[in-house]
Amino acid sequence: MRHVRILAVQCGASHVAYGLFSGGPGSLVLERFATQPVGASHPTEDDWLESVGAALRELLRGERLHGGCVVGLPGHLTFNRLFRIPAVSPRQRRKIIAFEQRQGTATAEKMVGSHVVLAQDEAGRDIMLAVAKRRLVENLGVRIRENGLYPEAVLPAWLVLRYAIGYRFAGPAGALVLSVGARSSQLVSAGASGFSACTLAVGGNTVTQKVAEELELDPTAAEAFKLRGFADTAERPVGARERVAGQKAIDQFVRRLCAEILRLPPFLPSAKDAARPAVLWLTGGGARLPELPAALEEKLQLRVERWDLRSHLGLGRTATDLGLGQDDVPLVDLVGLAAGAARGARSEGNLLPRPFRREMLVRRRWPWLAISALLVIVAGLVPIWRLRVKAREARRQIAEVESTLSVFRQAEAQNRSSLARLADINRRIAALRKLARGRSGWMALLGELQGRLASEQDVWLDRLQVLAPDSRESSGEPAATPARSDVNPPAGPIEAVAGIRLLVAGRLFDAGRLTAGAGDESPLKVESLLGALRLSPLVAAVEHEHFAASQPGFFDFEITLRLAPDALF
């Protein structure tokens, strides 16, 4: 059996009570109980709400009660209707229920409704609809919340009685229960023949008002006189005037009450005798009227008994001195609320608007939600903190590596600077070497020419000229400007060594040709000179040879020498 803790709060028309229960659906244990009168005069709903709020503050003062609770609503504040829905789809069923809820009521924004499936078969379902004012239910929830409790469900009076009947009369036999309240009465029939419930617009305040009018008493004195009874006894003598006024009020109340009861399905002439109840169980604040059971038996022709649930209710160790008496009528409603909650039926017939329920759920669980949110935040911050630590460590390592790399970068920069300077020095050395080779090359070339010409004897030079690469010589006269044989060679490098040509002009003396006339015949000495020049390793080719016998034994010559590529450099 599932043990639960249930806090039930009954807000009646004339009283407010709470009961703290434990146990399971079949065996409830009353741990704590208290009741507080609301007051006899509250003509408007706002007055009743104020009286309920004040009674709750007085009732719960000094009590350490907290958490969720189920709340009972008085019968005169709800509108109930029984109807049948054929076997249709769930969507169509919801539309039919919404249509029935709008019938005879204000706009849906101002009303809140709930329904309970009483019976169902293949042909359809029997549904009981309950409707109440949204503002009234929400304000009642606010009053309860102000006293430290969280309303989870607000149930109509007939549904509370149904749960109480299910707890007391287990099995198909069922029972017929009449709960006489201060401003209305509930007649609930449950058994093998089905379930029916009806709210009667007749309450115990009718007797109180009639007595107050007849005897000119205030409502509080009239209520006390009504509860004492109107019968004249030795212990409580009653005057003739008071007895007549009380009896008149009771007769009027019983007539109105029985007229409403006899129109209900269990008492209709068409009802079978087997389905008619044998006992009418009487409960509620109005049932405390001493003369009421006998009057109802006479009018209804069936046995009437007071409904007492104390024998079916266990008492906790802290509730042994509660002092429960026979007149503790809120106990039936509290047991019905607890029995419904123990069955897990808090959403069945609940008149509390869904937005208000969600708000109460959030307010009730906000510490856990705050702790959960804090845990989620902490759970999210821990990885972030770890990542920040790792990032800080990574940045430190990067800084260390960067400091190490900076030394190597400086060394690399110095190396690049040194290599650049070295390359510049090498280029300068190469240029200087080339210049030195060029200067020494001319000396070697001139020494080579001198040796070749000296080997031939009787040869002297008149002109030695370096020709431009694109110069063109004519026959007899070179294109370059004549120069003397002692002209200095250029000190700088030549543009294209492979294309350097050197014009050599001079005279040749041939003693064997002194007697010969002038002519262009080339003597053997000329051929010997050309052969000696061609054999020089510094001469690549001999071009444009020109010899002329100007005088006997003398030959003028102009020869173009194409130097070898490495002759000068």
Coordinates of C-alpha atoms in Angstrom, one line a residue:
M1 CA 0.0 0.0 0.0
R2 CA 1.3 3.4 -1.0
H3 CA 1.5 5.7 2.1
V4 CA 1.0 9.4 1.4
R5 CA 0.7 12.6 3.3
I6 CA -2.4 14.6 2.5
L7 CA -3.5 18.0 3.7
A8 CA -7.2 18.6 3.2
V9 CA -8.8 22.1 3.6
Q10 CA -12.6 22.4 3.6
C11 CA -13.9 25.9 2.9
G12 CA -17.6 25.8 3.7
A13 CA -20.2 28.4 3.8
S14 CA -20.1 28.6 7.6
H15 CA -16.8 27.0 8.6
V16 CA -13.2 26.3 7.6
A17 CA -11.5 23.1 8.6
Y18 CA -8.3 21.3 7.9
G19 CA -7.2 17.7 8.3
L20 CA -3.8 16.2 8.0
F21 CA -4.0 12.6 6.9
S22 CA -1.5 9.8 6.2
G23 CA -1.9 6.2 5.0
G24 CA -3.3 4.9 1.8
P25 CA -6.6 4.9 -0.2
G26 CA -8.2 2.2 2.0
S27 CA -7.0 3.2 5.5
L28 CA -6.6 6.9 6.2
V29 CA -5.1 8.0 9.5
L30 CA -6.0 11.4 10.8
E31 CA -2.9 13.1 12.3
R32 CA -4.2 16.6 13.0
F33 CA -7.6 18.3 12.8
A34 CA -9.0 21.7 13.5
T35 CA -12.1 23.8 12.5
Q36 CA -13.0 27.5 12.7
P37 CA -16.4 29.1 12.1
V38 CA -16.6 31.6 9.2
G39 CA -19.5 33.6 10.4
A40 CA -23.2 33.6 9.7
S41 CA -23.5 36.8 7.6
H42 CA -21.6 37.1 4.3
P43 CA -24.1 38.2 1.7
T44 CA -21.6 38.5 -1.2
E45 CA -18.8 36.3 -2.5
D46 CA -16.2 38.9 -1.6
D47 CA -17.4 39.0 2.0
W48 CA -17.2 35.2 2.1
L49 CA -13.7 35.3 0.8
E50 CA -12.6 37.8 3.4
S51 CA -14.2 35.7 6.1
V52 CA -12.5 32.6 4.8
G53 CA -9.1 34.4 4.7
A54 CA -9.6 35.6 8.3
A55 CA -10.7 32.1 9.5
L56 CA -7.7 30.5 7.8
R57 CA -5.3 32.9 9.5
E58 CA -6.9 32.1 12.9
L59 CA -7.0 28.4 12.2
L60 CA -3.4 28.0 11.0
R61 CA -1.9 30.4 13.6
G62 CA 0.9 28.6 15.4
E63 CA 0.5 25.5 13.1
R64 CA 3.5 24.3 11.2
L65 CA 1.7 23.3 8.1
H66 CA 3.2 23.8 4.6
G67 CA 3.1 22.2 1.2
G68 CA 0.3 21.3 -1.1
C69 CA -3.3 20.8 -0.2
V70 CA -6.7 19.8 -1.7
V71 CA -9.5 22.3 -1.1
G72 CA -13.3 21.7 -1.0
L73 CA -15.7 24.3 -2.3
P74 CA -19.2 24.9 -0.9
G75 CA -22.1 23.6 -3.1
H76 CA -23.8 27.0 -3.7
L77 CA -20.7 28.3 -5.5
T78 CA -20.7 25.7 -8.3
F79 CA -23.1 24.9 -11.1
N80 CA -23.5 21.2 -11.9
R81 CA -25.0 19.4 -14.9
L82 CA -25.3 15.7 -15.7
F83 CA -25.4 14.8 -19.4
R84 CA -24.5 11.9 -21.7
I85 CA -22.1 11.9 -24.7
P86 CA -22.4 9.4 -27.4
A87 CA -19.5 7.3 -28.5
V88 CA -17.5 9.7 -30.6
S89 CA -13.8 10.6 -31.1
P90 CA -11.9 12.3 -28.3
R91 CA -11.8 15.5 -30.3
Q92 CA -15.5 15.6 -30.7
R93 CA -16.0 14.7 -27.1
R94 CA -14.0 17.7 -26.0
K95 CA -16.0 19.9 -28.3
I96 CA -19.3 18.6 -26.8
I97 CA -18.0 19.2 -23.2
A98 CA -16.9 22.7 -24.1
F99 CA -20.4 23.4 -25.6
E100 CA -22.2 22.1 -22.5
Q101 CA -19.9 24.2 -20.3
R102 CA -20.9 27.3 -22.2
Q103 CA -24.7 26.6 -21.8
G104 CA -26.3 28.9 -19.3
T105 CA -23.0 30.3 -18.1
A106 CA -21.0 33.5 -18.7
T107 CA -18.1 33.7 -21.1
A108 CA -15.4 31.1 -20.9
E109 CA -12.9 33.8 -19.7
K110 CA -15.0 34.4 -16.6
M111 CA -15.8 30.8 -15.8
V112 CA -13.7 27.7 -15.1
G113 CA -15.1 24.2 -15.6
S114 CA -14.2 20.5 -15.0
H115 CA -15.9 17.3 -15.7
V116 CA -15.9 13.7 -14.3
V117 CA -16.8 10.6 -16.2
L118 CA -19.4 8.8 -14.0
A119 CA -20.0 5.7 -16.2
Q120 CA -19.3 4.6 -19.7
D121 CA -20.3 1.8 -22.1
E122 CA -20.3 1.1 -25.8
A123 CA -23.1 3.6 -26.4
G124 CA -21.4 6.6 -24.7
R125 CA -20.4 8.2 -21.4
D126 CA -22.2 9.8 -18.5
I127 CA -20.5 13.0 -17.5
M128 CA -21.0 15.3 -14.6
L129 CA -20.0 18.9 -15.4
A130 CA -19.0 21.4 -12.7
V131 CA -18.6 25.2 -13.4
A132 CA -17.5 28.0 -11.1
K133 CA -16.4 31.6 -11.4
R134 CA -12.8 31.9 -12.3
R135 CA -12.2 35.0 -10.2
L136 CA -13.8 33.3 -7.1
V137 CA -11.6 30.2 -7.4
E138 CA -8.4 32.1 -8.0
N139 CA -9.0 34.5 -5.1
L140 CA -9.7 31.5 -2.8
G141 CA -6.4 30.0 -3.9
V142 CA -4.7 33.3 -3.2
R143 CA -6.2 33.4 0.3
I144 CA -4.9 29.9 1.0
R145 CA -1.5 30.7 -0.5
E146 CA -1.2 33.7 1.8
N147 CA -1.3 31.3 4.8
G148 CA 1.7 29.2 3.6
L149 CA -0.2 26.5 1.7
Y150 CA -0.2 25.6 -2.0
P151 CA -3.6 24.6 -3.4
E152 CA -3.3 21.7 -5.9
A153 CA -7.0 21.1 -6.5
V154 CA -10.3 22.7 -5.8
L155 CA -13.1 20.2 -5.8
P156 CA -16.9 20.7 -5.9
A157 CA -19.0 19.5 -3.0
W158 CA -20.8 16.7 -4.8
L159 CA -17.4 15.2 -5.9
V160 CA -16.1 15.3 -2.3
L161 CA -19.2 13.4 -1.1
R162 CA -18.7 10.8 -3.9
Y163 CA -15.1 10.2 -2.7
A164 CA -16.3 9.9 0.9
I165 CA -19.0 7.4 -0.1
G166 CA -16.3 5.4 -1.9
Y167 CA -14.2 5.3 1.2
R168 CA -17.0 4.4 3.6
F169 CA -19.3 2.2 1.6
A170 CA -16.9 0.0 -0.3
G171 CA -18.6 -2.3 -2.9
P172 CA -21.5 -2.0 -5.3
A173 CA -24.1 -1.4 -2.6
G174 CA -23.4 2.4 -2.4
A175 CA -25.4 4.8 -0.4
L176 CA -27.7 7.8 -0.4
V177 CA -26.1 10.8 1.3
L178 CA -27.7 14.2 2.1
S179 CA -25.3 16.9 3.2
V180 CA -27.2 19.9 4.5
G181 CA -25.0 22.9 4.4
A182 CA -25.5 26.5 5.5
R183 CA -26.7 27.8 2.1
S184 CA -27.2 24.7 0.0
S185 CA -27.6 20.9 0.3
Q186 CA -26.0 18.1 -1.7
L187 CA -27.9 14.9 -2.4
V188 CA -25.6 12.2 -3.8
S189 CA -26.7 8.7 -4.7
A190 CA -24.1 6.0 -5.6
G191 CA -24.6 2.3 -6.1
A192 CA -25.5 -0.4 -8.5
S193 CA -28.1 1.7 -10.2
G194 CA -25.6 4.4 -11.1
F195 CA -24.5 7.7 -9.7
S196 CA -26.5 10.9 -9.4
A197 CA -25.8 14.2 -7.7
C198 CA -27.9 17.3 -7.2
T199 CA -27.4 20.6 -5.5
L200 CA -30.4 21.8 -3.6
A201 CA -30.8 25.6 -3.1
V202 CA -32.0 24.9 0.5
G203 CA -29.7 25.2 3.5
G204 CA -29.7 25.4 7.3
N205 CA -29.5 29.2 7.2
T206 CA -33.2 29.0 6.1
V207 CA -34.2 27.9 9.6
T208 CA -31.8 30.4 11.2
Q209 CA -33.3 33.3 9.2
K210 CA -36.9 32.2 9.9
V211 CA -36.2 31.9 13.7
A212 CA -34.5 35.3 13.7
E213 CA -37.5 36.9 12.0
E214 CA -40.1 35.3 14.2
L215 CA -38.2 35.9 17.5
E216 CA -36.5 39.1 16.4
L217 CA -33.0 37.7 17.3
D218 CA -29.7 38.4 15.7
P219 CA -28.3 35.6 13.4
T220 CA -25.8 34.4 16.0
A221 CA -28.4 34.0 18.8
A222 CA -30.9 32.4 16.3
E223 CA -28.2 29.9 15.2
A224 CA -27.4 28.9 18.8
F225 CA -31.1 28.5 19.6
K226 CA -31.5 26.3 16.5
L227 CA -28.6 24.0 17.5
R228 CA -30.0 23.6 21.0
G229 CA -33.3 22.4 19.6
F230 CA -36.9 23.6 20.0
A231 CA -38.2 20.7 22.1
D232 CA -39.1 21.6 25.7
T233 CA -37.2 19.4 28.2
A234 CA -36.3 19.6 31.9
E235 CA -32.7 20.4 31.2
R236 CA -33.5 23.0 28.5
P237 CA -36.9 24.6 29.0
V238 CA -38.3 26.4 25.9
G239 CA -41.1 28.9 25.9
A240 CA -44.2 28.4 23.9
R241 CA -43.4 31.3 21.6
E242 CA -39.9 30.0 20.9
R243 CA -41.2 26.5 20.4
V244 CA -43.9 27.5 17.9
A245 CA -41.4 29.7 16.0
G246 CA -38.9 26.9 15.8
Q247 CA -41.3 24.3 14.8
K248 CA -42.7 26.6 12.1
A249 CA -39.2 27.2 10.7
I250 CA -38.4 23.5 10.8
D251 CA -41.6 22.5 9.0
Q252 CA -41.0 25.1 6.3
F253 CA -37.4 23.9 5.8
V254 CA -38.4 20.2 5.7
R255 CA -41.2 20.9 3.2
R256 CA -38.8 22.7 0.8
L257 CA -36.1 20.2 1.3
C258 CA -38.3 17.1 0.7
A259 CA -40.0 18.7 -2.3
E260 CA -36.6 19.0 -3.9
I261 CA -35.5 15.5 -2.9
L262 CA -38.6 13.8 -4.2
R263 CA -38.0 15.1 -7.6
L264 CA -34.6 13.4 -7.9
P265 CA -34.1 10.1 -9.8
P266 CA -33.9 7.8 -6.7
F267 CA -37.4 8.9 -5.5
L268 CA -39.2 9.2 -8.9
P269 CA -42.3 6.9 -9.2
S270 CA -40.6 5.2 -12.3
A271 CA -37.7 4.0 -10.2
K272 CA -37.9 0.3 -9.2
D273 CA -38.2 -0.6 -5.6
A274 CA -35.0 -2.5 -5.7
A275 CA -33.2 0.6 -6.7
R276 CA -34.7 2.8 -4.0
P277 CA -32.4 3.4 -1.1
A278 CA -33.2 2.0 2.3
V279 CA -31.2 4.5 4.4
L280 CA -30.6 8.2 4.0
W281 CA -27.3 9.2 5.6
L282 CA -27.4 12.7 7.0
T283 CA -24.4 14.9 7.3
G284 CA -23.4 18.6 7.0
G285 CA -23.8 21.6 9.3
G286 CA -27.5 21.7 8.9
A287 CA -27.9 18.1 9.9
R288 CA -27.0 19.1 13.5
L289 CA -30.7 20.3 13.9
P290 CA -32.1 17.8 16.4
E291 CA -35.6 17.7 14.9
L292 CA -34.4 17.2 11.3
P293 CA -33.9 13.3 11.1
A294 CA -37.4 12.5 12.4
A295 CA -39.0 15.1 10.1
L296 CA -37.2 13.6 7.1
E297 CA -38.2 10.1 8.0
E298 CA -41.8 11.1 8.2
K299 CA -41.8 12.9 4.8
L300 CA -39.5 10.5 2.8
Q301 CA -40.7 7.3 4.4
L302 CA -37.3 5.8 4.9
R303 CA -34.8 5.5 7.6
V304 CA -32.6 8.5 8.3
E305 CA -29.3 8.1 10.2
R306 CA -26.5 10.5 10.9
W307 CA -23.3 9.7 9.0
D308 CA -20.3 9.2 11.3
L309 CA -16.9 8.3 9.8
R310 CA -15.0 8.2 13.1
S311 CA -15.2 4.4 13.3
H312 CA -13.7 4.0 9.8
L313 CA -10.9 6.5 10.5
G314 CA -7.6 5.8 12.3
L315 CA -6.1 8.3 14.7
G316 CA -2.4 9.1 14.8
R317 CA -0.4 9.3 18.0
T318 CA -0.6 13.1 17.9
A319 CA -4.4 13.1 17.4
T320 CA -5.6 11.0 20.3
D321 CA -6.8 14.2 22.1
L322 CA -8.5 15.9 19.2
G323 CA -11.8 15.7 21.0
L324 CA -13.9 14.7 18.0
G325 CA -17.6 14.8 18.7
Q326 CA -20.7 13.8 16.8
D327 CA -21.1 17.4 15.6
D328 CA -17.7 17.6 13.9
V329 CA -19.4 17.6 10.5
P330 CA -16.5 18.9 8.4
L331 CA -14.8 15.5 9.1
V332 CA -16.9 13.9 6.3
D333 CA -15.7 16.5 3.7
L334 CA -12.1 16.2 4.9
V335 CA -12.2 12.4 4.5
G336 CA -13.7 12.8 1.0
L337 CA -10.9 15.2 0.0
A338 CA -8.2 12.9 1.4
A339 CA -9.7 9.8 -0.1
G340 CA -9.8 11.4 -3.6
A341 CA -6.2 12.6 -3.2
A342 CA -5.1 9.2 -2.0
R343 CA -6.5 7.6 -5.1
G344 CA -4.4 10.0 -7.2
A345 CA -7.5 11.7 -8.6
R346 CA -6.4 15.3 -7.8
S347 CA -6.9 16.3 -11.5
E348 CA -10.4 14.8 -11.7
G349 CA -13.0 17.5 -11.4
N350 CA -10.4 20.0 -10.5
L351 CA -11.8 23.6 -10.7
L352 CA -8.4 25.3 -10.2
P353 CA -7.4 27.0 -13.5
R354 CA -4.4 25.5 -15.1
P355 CA -2.3 28.7 -15.2
F356 CA -2.9 29.1 -11.4
R357 CA -1.9 25.4 -10.9
R358 CA 1.3 25.9 -12.8
E359 CA 2.1 29.1 -10.8
M360 CA 1.5 27.3 -7.5
L361 CA 3.7 24.4 -8.7
V362 CA 6.5 26.8 -9.6
R363 CA 6.1 28.6 -6.3
R364 CA 6.0 25.4 -4.3
R365 CA 9.1 24.0 -6.0
W366 CA 11.1 27.2 -6.5
P367 CA 13.7 26.2 -3.9
W368 CA 14.3 23.0 -5.7
L369 CA 14.2 24.8 -9.0
A370 CA 16.6 27.4 -7.7
I371 CA 18.9 24.6 -6.4
S372 CA 18.6 22.8 -9.7
A373 CA 19.4 26.0 -11.7
L374 CA 22.3 26.6 -9.4
L375 CA 23.6 23.1 -9.9
V376 CA 23.2 23.5 -13.7
I377 CA 25.1 26.8 -13.5
V378 CA 27.8 25.3 -11.4
A379 CA 28.0 22.3 -13.6
G380 CA 28.4 24.6 -16.5
L381 CA 30.9 26.8 -14.7
V382 CA 33.2 24.0 -13.7
P383 CA 34.1 23.0 -17.2
I384 CA 34.5 26.7 -18.0
W385 CA 36.8 27.2 -15.0
R386 CA 38.8 24.1 -16.1
L387 CA 39.1 25.5 -19.6
R388 CA 40.2 28.8 -18.3
V389 CA 42.8 27.1 -16.1
K390 CA 44.0 25.1 -19.1
A391 CA 43.9 28.2 -21.3
R392 CA 46.0 30.1 -18.7
E393 CA 48.5 27.2 -18.6
A394 CA 48.6 27.0 -22.4
R395 CA 49.2 30.8 -22.5
R396 CA 52.0 30.4 -20.0
Q397 CA 53.6 27.7 -22.0
I398 CA 53.2 29.7 -25.2
A399 CA 54.9 32.6 -23.5
E400 CA 57.8 30.4 -22.5
V401 CA 58.1 29.0 -26.0
E402 CA 57.8 32.5 -27.5
S403 CA 60.6 33.8 -25.2
T404 CA 62.8 30.8 -26.3
L405 CA 61.9 31.4 -29.9
S406 CA 62.7 35.1 -29.6
V407 CA 66.3 34.2 -28.9
F408 CA 66.4 32.0 -32.0
R409 CA 64.6 34.6 -34.0
Q410 CA 67.2 37.2 -33.0
A411 CA 70.0 34.7 -33.9
E412 CA 68.2 34.0 -37.2
A413 CA 67.9 37.7 -37.9
Q414 CA 71.6 38.2 -37.1
N415 CA 72.4 35.2 -39.4
R416 CA 70.3 36.6 -42.2
S417 CA 72.1 40.0 -41.8
S418 CA 75.5 38.4 -41.7
L419 CA 74.6 36.3 -44.8
A420 CA 73.5 39.4 -46.6
R421 CA 76.7 41.3 -45.7
L422 CA 78.7 38.2 -46.7
A423 CA 76.9 38.0 -50.0
D424 CA 77.6 41.7 -50.6
I425 CA 81.3 41.2 -49.7
N426 CA 81.5 38.2 -52.0
R427 CA 80.0 40.3 -54.8
R428 CA 82.5 43.0 -54.1
I429 CA 85.3 40.5 -54.0
A430 CA 84.2 39.0 -57.3
A431 CA 84.0 42.4 -58.9
L432 CA 87.5 43.3 -57.6
R433 CA 88.8 39.9 -58.8
K434 CA 87.3 40.5 -62.1
L435 CA 88.8 43.9 -62.3
A436 CA 92.2 42.6 -61.2
R437 CA 92.0 39.8 -63.8
G438 CA 91.0 42.3 -66.4
R439 CA 94.0 44.5 -65.7
S440 CA 96.4 41.5 -65.6
G441 CA 94.8 40.2 -68.7
W442 CA 95.8 43.2 -70.8
M443 CA 99.3 42.9 -69.5
A444 CA 99.3 39.2 -70.5
L445 CA 97.8 40.0 -73.9
L446 CA 100.3 42.7 -74.6
G447 CA 103.1 40.5 -73.4
E448 CA 101.8 37.7 -75.7
L449 CA 101.7 40.1 -78.7
Q450 CA 105.1 41.4 -77.9
G451 CA 106.5 37.9 -77.8
R452 CA 104.9 36.9 -81.0
L453 CA 106.0 39.9 -82.9
A454 CA 109.5 39.7 -81.4
S455 CA 109.7 36.1 -82.6
E456 CA 109.1 37.3 -86.1
Q457 CA 111.6 40.2 -86.0
D458 CA 111.5 43.4 -88.0
V459 CA 107.9 44.0 -87.0
W460 CA 106.7 47.1 -85.2
L461 CA 103.3 48.4 -84.3
D462 CA 101.8 51.7 -85.3
R463 CA 98.4 51.3 -83.8
L464 CA 96.6 49.1 -81.3
Q465 CA 92.8 49.7 -81.0
V466 CA 89.9 47.9 -79.3
L467 CA 87.0 47.8 -81.7
A468 CA 83.4 48.0 -80.6
P469 CA 81.3 44.8 -81.0
D470 CA 79.1 46.4 -83.7
S471 CA 81.9 48.3 -85.6
R472 CA 82.3 47.6 -89.2
E473 CA 85.7 48.0 -91.0
S474 CA 86.1 49.1 -94.6
S475 CA 88.8 47.8 -96.7
G476 CA 91.9 49.7 -95.9
E477 CA 90.6 51.9 -93.0
P478 CA 89.3 50.5 -89.7
A479 CA 86.0 51.9 -88.4
A480 CA 87.5 52.7 -85.0
T481 CA 89.5 55.9 -84.4
P482 CA 93.2 55.4 -84.9
A483 CA 95.3 55.3 -81.8
R484 CA 99.0 55.1 -81.2
S485 CA 100.6 51.9 -80.2
D486 CA 101.2 53.2 -76.7
V487 CA 97.6 53.8 -76.0
N488 CA 96.5 52.4 -72.6
P489 CA 93.9 49.6 -72.6
P490 CA 90.6 50.3 -70.7
A491 CA 90.8 49.8 -67.0
G492 CA 87.2 48.6 -66.5
P493 CA 85.6 45.4 -67.6
I494 CA 84.5 44.9 -71.1
E495 CA 80.8 44.4 -71.9
A496 CA 81.1 41.2 -73.8
V497 CA 84.4 39.4 -73.6
A498 CA 83.5 36.9 -76.2
G499 CA 83.0 39.7 -78.7
I500 CA 86.2 41.8 -78.1
R501 CA 88.1 42.5 -81.3
L502 CA 91.5 44.1 -81.4
L503 CA 92.8 46.1 -84.4
V504 CA 96.6 45.7 -84.8
A505 CA 98.3 48.0 -87.4
G506 CA 102.0 48.3 -88.1
R507 CA 104.8 47.6 -90.5
L508 CA 106.8 44.6 -91.5
F509 CA 110.4 44.7 -92.9
D510 CA 111.4 42.0 -95.3
A511 CA 115.0 42.4 -96.4
G512 CA 114.5 39.9 -99.2
R513 CA 112.1 42.2 -100.8
L514 CA 114.2 45.3 -101.0
T515 CA 114.8 45.0 -104.7
A516 CA 111.2 44.0 -105.5
G517 CA 108.8 46.5 -106.6
A518 CA 105.8 47.7 -104.7
G519 CA 102.9 45.3 -104.9
D520 CA 100.3 43.4 -102.9
E521 CA 101.9 40.1 -103.0
S522 CA 102.2 38.6 -99.6
P523 CA 105.7 37.5 -98.8
L524 CA 106.4 34.5 -96.7
K525 CA 107.1 36.6 -93.7
V526 CA 103.6 37.9 -93.8
E527 CA 102.3 34.4 -93.7
S528 CA 104.7 33.6 -90.9
L529 CA 103.3 36.6 -88.9
L530 CA 99.7 35.5 -89.4
G531 CA 100.6 32.0 -88.4
A532 CA 102.3 33.1 -85.3
L533 CA 99.2 35.2 -84.3
R534 CA 96.9 32.3 -85.0
L535 CA 99.0 30.1 -82.8
S536 CA 98.6 32.4 -79.8
P537 CA 96.3 30.9 -77.1
L538 CA 94.8 34.3 -76.5
V539 CA 93.6 34.8 -80.1
A540 CA 90.5 33.0 -81.2
A541 CA 90.6 34.1 -84.8
V542 CA 92.5 36.5 -87.2
E543 CA 90.1 38.5 -89.3
H544 CA 90.3 41.2 -92.0
E545 CA 94.0 40.9 -92.8
H546 CA 95.2 43.7 -95.0
F547 CA 98.8 44.1 -96.2
A548 CA 100.2 46.7 -98.5
A549 CA 103.7 47.2 -99.8
S550 CA 104.3 50.9 -99.4
Q551 CA 108.1 50.8 -100.1
P552 CA 110.5 48.2 -101.2
G553 CA 111.0 45.7 -98.4
F554 CA 108.3 47.3 -96.3
F555 CA 104.7 46.1 -95.8
D556 CA 101.9 48.0 -94.0
F557 CA 99.4 45.7 -92.3
E558 CA 96.1 45.9 -90.5
I559 CA 94.9 42.8 -88.8
T560 CA 91.8 42.3 -86.6
L561 CA 92.2 39.8 -83.9
R562 CA 89.2 38.2 -82.2
L563 CA 90.4 37.5 -78.7
A564 CA 89.6 34.3 -76.9
P565 CA 86.7 34.6 -74.2
D566 CA 89.2 34.2 -71.4
A567 CA 91.9 36.2 -72.8
L568 CA 91.4 39.2 -70.6
F569 CA 89.3 37.9 -67.7

